[in-house]
Short mmCIF file of C-alpha atoms and ligand atoms in Angstrom, two decimals:
data_model
loop_
_atom_site.label_atom_id
_atom_site.label_comp_id
_atom_site.label_asym_id
_atom_site.label_seq_id
_atom_site.Cartn_x
_atom_site.Cartn_y
_atom_site.Cartn_z
CA MET P 1 -5.16 14.96 20.21
CA GLY P 2 -5.44 13.75 16.62
CA ARG P 3 -7.85 11.09 15.39
CA LEU P 4 -5.04 8.58 14.87
CA ARG P 5 -3.92 8.77 18.50
CA GLN P 6 -7.52 8.76 19.76
CA LYS P 7 -8.51 5.65 17.83
CA HIS P 8 -5.30 3.63 17.81
CA SER P 9 -3.45 4.48 20.98
CA ASP P 10 -2.50 0.88 21.82
CA ILE P 11 -1.21 0.14 18.33
CA ILE P 12 0.78 3.38 18.27
CA ASP P 13 2.38 2.59 21.61
CA GLY P 14 3.12 -0.94 20.36
CA VAL P 15 4.81 0.41 17.25
CA LEU P 16 6.79 3.05 19.15
CA ALA P 17 8.03 0.41 21.59
CA ARG P 18 9.72 -1.43 18.70
CA TYR P 19 12.09 1.42 17.94
CA PRO P 20 14.85 2.86 20.11
CA GLU P 21 14.12 6.28 18.61
CA LYS P 22 10.55 7.47 18.18
CA LYS P 23 11.26 9.03 14.79
CA SER P 24 12.30 5.66 13.38
CA ALA P 25 8.68 4.52 13.62
CA ILE P 26 7.60 7.06 11.02
CA LEU P 27 7.04 4.66 8.10
CA ALA P 28 5.01 2.23 10.22
CA LEU P 29 2.90 5.09 11.57
CA MET P 30 2.37 6.38 8.05
CA HIS P 31 0.96 2.96 7.14
CA LEU P 32 -1.39 3.21 10.10
CA ALA P 33 -2.43 6.73 9.11
CA GLN P 34 -3.01 5.60 5.56
CA GLU P 35 -5.20 2.74 6.73
CA GLU P 36 -7.18 5.12 8.92
CA TYR P 37 -7.68 7.90 6.38
CA GLY P 38 -7.50 5.90 3.13
CA TYR P 39 -4.58 7.96 1.86
CA MET P 40 -2.02 10.42 3.14
CA ASN P 41 -4.14 13.55 3.32
CA GLN P 42 -3.15 16.62 5.31
CA GLU P 43 -4.79 15.36 8.50
CA ALA P 44 -3.04 11.99 8.27
CA MET P 45 0.35 13.64 7.84
CA GLN P 46 -0.28 16.07 10.69
CA ASP P 47 -1.34 13.23 13.01
CA VAL P 48 1.89 11.33 12.34
CA ALA P 49 3.96 14.51 12.72
CA ASP P 50 2.31 15.31 16.06
CA ILE P 51 2.85 11.81 17.46
CA LEU P 52 6.54 11.90 16.57
CA GLY P 53 7.20 15.57 17.25
CA VAL P 54 8.42 16.24 13.71
CA ASP P 55 7.37 18.81 11.14
CA SER P 56 4.58 17.67 8.81
CA THR P 57 6.76 18.58 5.81
CA HIS P 58 9.01 15.66 6.81
CA VAL P 59 6.04 13.29 6.56
CA LEU P 60 5.06 14.93 3.28
CA SER P 61 8.51 14.37 1.80
CA LEU P 62 8.41 10.66 2.66
CA ALA P 63 4.87 10.30 1.31
CA GLY P 64 6.09 11.81 -1.96
CA PHE P 65 9.18 9.59 -2.11
CA TYR P 66 7.70 6.15 -1.43
CA SER P 67 5.13 4.79 -3.87
CA LEU P 68 3.57 2.80 -1.00
CA TYR P 69 2.00 5.97 0.33
CA TYR P 70 -0.84 7.49 -1.60
CA GLU P 71 -1.40 11.20 -1.97
CA GLN P 72 -4.81 10.71 -3.56
CA PRO P 73 -7.70 8.39 -2.61
CA VAL P 74 -7.25 4.82 -3.89
CA GLY P 75 -9.28 1.63 -4.07
CA LYS P 76 -9.34 -1.11 -1.45
CA TYR P 77 -6.76 -3.05 -3.47
CA VAL P 78 -3.91 -1.16 -5.12
CA LEU P 79 -2.35 -3.10 -7.97
CA GLU P 80 1.14 -1.68 -8.34
CA ILE P 81 2.53 -2.98 -11.60
CA CYS P 82 6.27 -2.69 -11.94
CA THR P 83 7.07 -1.03 -15.27
CA ASP P 84 10.81 -0.68 -14.70
CA LEU P 85 13.41 -2.09 -17.08
CA ALA P 86 13.44 -5.84 -16.36
CA CYS P 87 9.67 -5.99 -16.19
CA ALA P 88 9.29 -3.75 -19.25
CA LEU P 89 11.52 -6.11 -21.22
CA ARG P 90 9.11 -8.89 -20.33
CA GLY P 91 6.00 -7.02 -21.41
CA ALA P 92 5.01 -5.04 -18.31
CA ASP P 93 3.74 -2.04 -20.27
CA GLU P 94 1.48 -4.21 -22.40
CA PHE P 95 0.44 -6.07 -19.27
CA ALA P 96 -0.47 -2.82 -17.50
CA GLU P 97 -2.64 -1.85 -20.49
CA THR P 98 -4.35 -5.23 -20.37
CA ALA P 99 -4.95 -4.93 -16.62
CA CYS P 100 -6.49 -1.47 -17.03
CA ARG P 101 -8.65 -2.66 -19.92
CA LYS P 102 -9.93 -5.65 -17.94
CA LEU P 103 -10.85 -3.38 -15.03
CA GLY P 104 -12.25 -0.64 -17.25
CA ILE P 105 -9.97 2.10 -15.92
CA GLU P 106 -6.99 4.22 -16.93
CA MET P 107 -3.59 3.94 -15.27
CA ASP P 108 -3.82 5.57 -11.79
CA GLY P 109 -7.57 5.18 -11.98
CA THR P 110 -9.92 3.39 -9.58
CA THR P 111 -12.82 1.13 -10.47
CA GLU P 112 -16.31 2.52 -9.87
CA ASP P 113 -16.95 0.02 -7.09
CA GLY P 114 -13.90 1.40 -5.26
CA LEU P 115 -12.18 -1.98 -5.20
CA PHE P 116 -9.19 -1.61 -7.51
CA THR P 117 -6.62 1.05 -8.36
CA VAL P 118 -3.87 0.37 -10.91
CA LYS P 119 -0.55 2.16 -10.62
CA GLY P 120 2.78 1.87 -12.40
CA VAL P 121 5.76 1.74 -10.06
CA MET P 122 9.54 1.49 -10.25
CA CYS P 123 11.54 -1.67 -9.57
CA LEU P 124 10.26 -3.74 -6.65
CA ALA P 125 13.37 -5.94 -6.54
CA ALA P 126 11.79 -9.06 -7.99
CA CYS P 127 13.37 -8.62 -11.44
CA ASP P 128 14.11 -12.34 -11.83
CA ARG P 129 10.38 -13.03 -11.62
CA ALA P 130 9.25 -10.31 -14.03
CA PRO P 131 6.71 -9.17 -14.87
CA MET P 132 5.27 -8.70 -11.44
CA LEU P 133 2.95 -6.56 -9.36
CA GLN P 134 2.45 -5.80 -5.72
CA CYS P 135 -1.00 -5.73 -4.20
CA ASN P 136 -1.38 -4.40 -0.66
CA LEU P 137 2.26 -5.36 0.04
CA LYS P 138 2.05 -8.87 -1.43
CA TYR P 139 3.94 -9.82 -4.57
CA VAL P 140 2.41 -11.60 -7.54
CA GLU P 141 5.22 -12.74 -9.80
CA ASP P 142 5.67 -14.24 -13.26
CA LEU P 143 2.46 -12.51 -14.18
CA ASP P 144 0.26 -13.54 -17.02
CA GLU P 145 -3.37 -12.90 -17.79
CA ALA P 146 -4.55 -16.09 -16.11
CA LYS P 147 -2.76 -15.17 -12.86
CA PHE P 148 -4.14 -11.66 -13.04
CA ASP P 149 -7.69 -12.90 -13.61
CA ALA P 150 -7.38 -15.34 -10.68
CA LEU P 151 -6.06 -12.55 -8.42
CA ILE P 152 -8.93 -10.23 -9.29
CA GLU P 153 -11.47 -12.99 -8.73
CA ARG P 154 -9.94 -13.90 -5.35
CA LEU P 155 -9.90 -10.27 -4.22
CA ARG P 156 -13.50 -9.72 -5.31
CA GLN P 157 -14.52 -12.77 -3.28
CA GLU P 158 -12.51 -11.58 -0.30
CA ALA P 159 -14.15 -8.15 -0.46
CA ALA P 160 -17.62 -9.67 -0.78
CA SER P 161 -17.04 -12.02 2.16
CA GLY P 162 -16.07 -9.14 4.44
CA GLU P 163 -13.06 -11.14 5.63
CA GLU P 164 -10.11 -8.86 5.94
CA GLU P 165 -6.46 -9.78 5.86
CA PRO P 166 -4.49 -8.36 8.80
CA SER P 167 -3.56 -4.74 8.17
CA VAL P 168 -0.02 -3.72 7.29
CA VAL P 169 0.57 -2.37 10.78
CA HIS P 170 -0.66 -5.57 12.40
CA ARG P 171 1.67 -7.50 10.13
CA ILE P 172 4.57 -5.24 11.13
CA LEU P 173 3.81 -5.82 14.81
CA ALA P 174 3.45 -9.58 14.32
CA TYR P 175 6.71 -9.70 12.36
CA ALA P 176 8.58 -7.74 15.01
CA LYS P 177 7.39 -10.20 17.68
CA ASP P 178 8.83 -13.26 15.88
S1 LIG A 1 12.26 -4.21 -12.86
FE1 LIG A 1 10.36 -5.01 -12.12
S2 LIG A 1 10.92 -5.92 -10.21
FE2 LIG A 1 12.77 -5.05 -10.95
#
């Protein structure tokens, strides 16, 4: 039995119960695996594949397709800056450079304290509120430097306090209950 099933049996059963077909739970279980392992490494993909009875190459193909799944280790907070057309027209590329400079990292890099990773991603469907970013599944829209600075400060405080927001999987389960 894989580590994911050993450690999170109740959550896995809760997720599986939400879907008429087991395989449909794959994205939710990939979130759980990512939270457990930090990114979608080989073990994480194999755990998901074993739970669902699918080939691990199927999990691999989804991990490669969706930018929400990480194939390399990332920081605690992943700042996914949309650099697609509408956001680019409103200065997203320059904003991404500014964000990296403020954090002292390159694009796709992670800060030394392991808190922040910056990534460029394709359209996140909030084009009317460009430029924008997504951080751990939450949108920050109409971005400017002041908003970015406030976000970083809030996240640093959150990390220092040890208070965690509910994980993605817990949010999926809570949402499905409503
Ligand atoms: S182009 Fe950035 S949200 Fe659509």
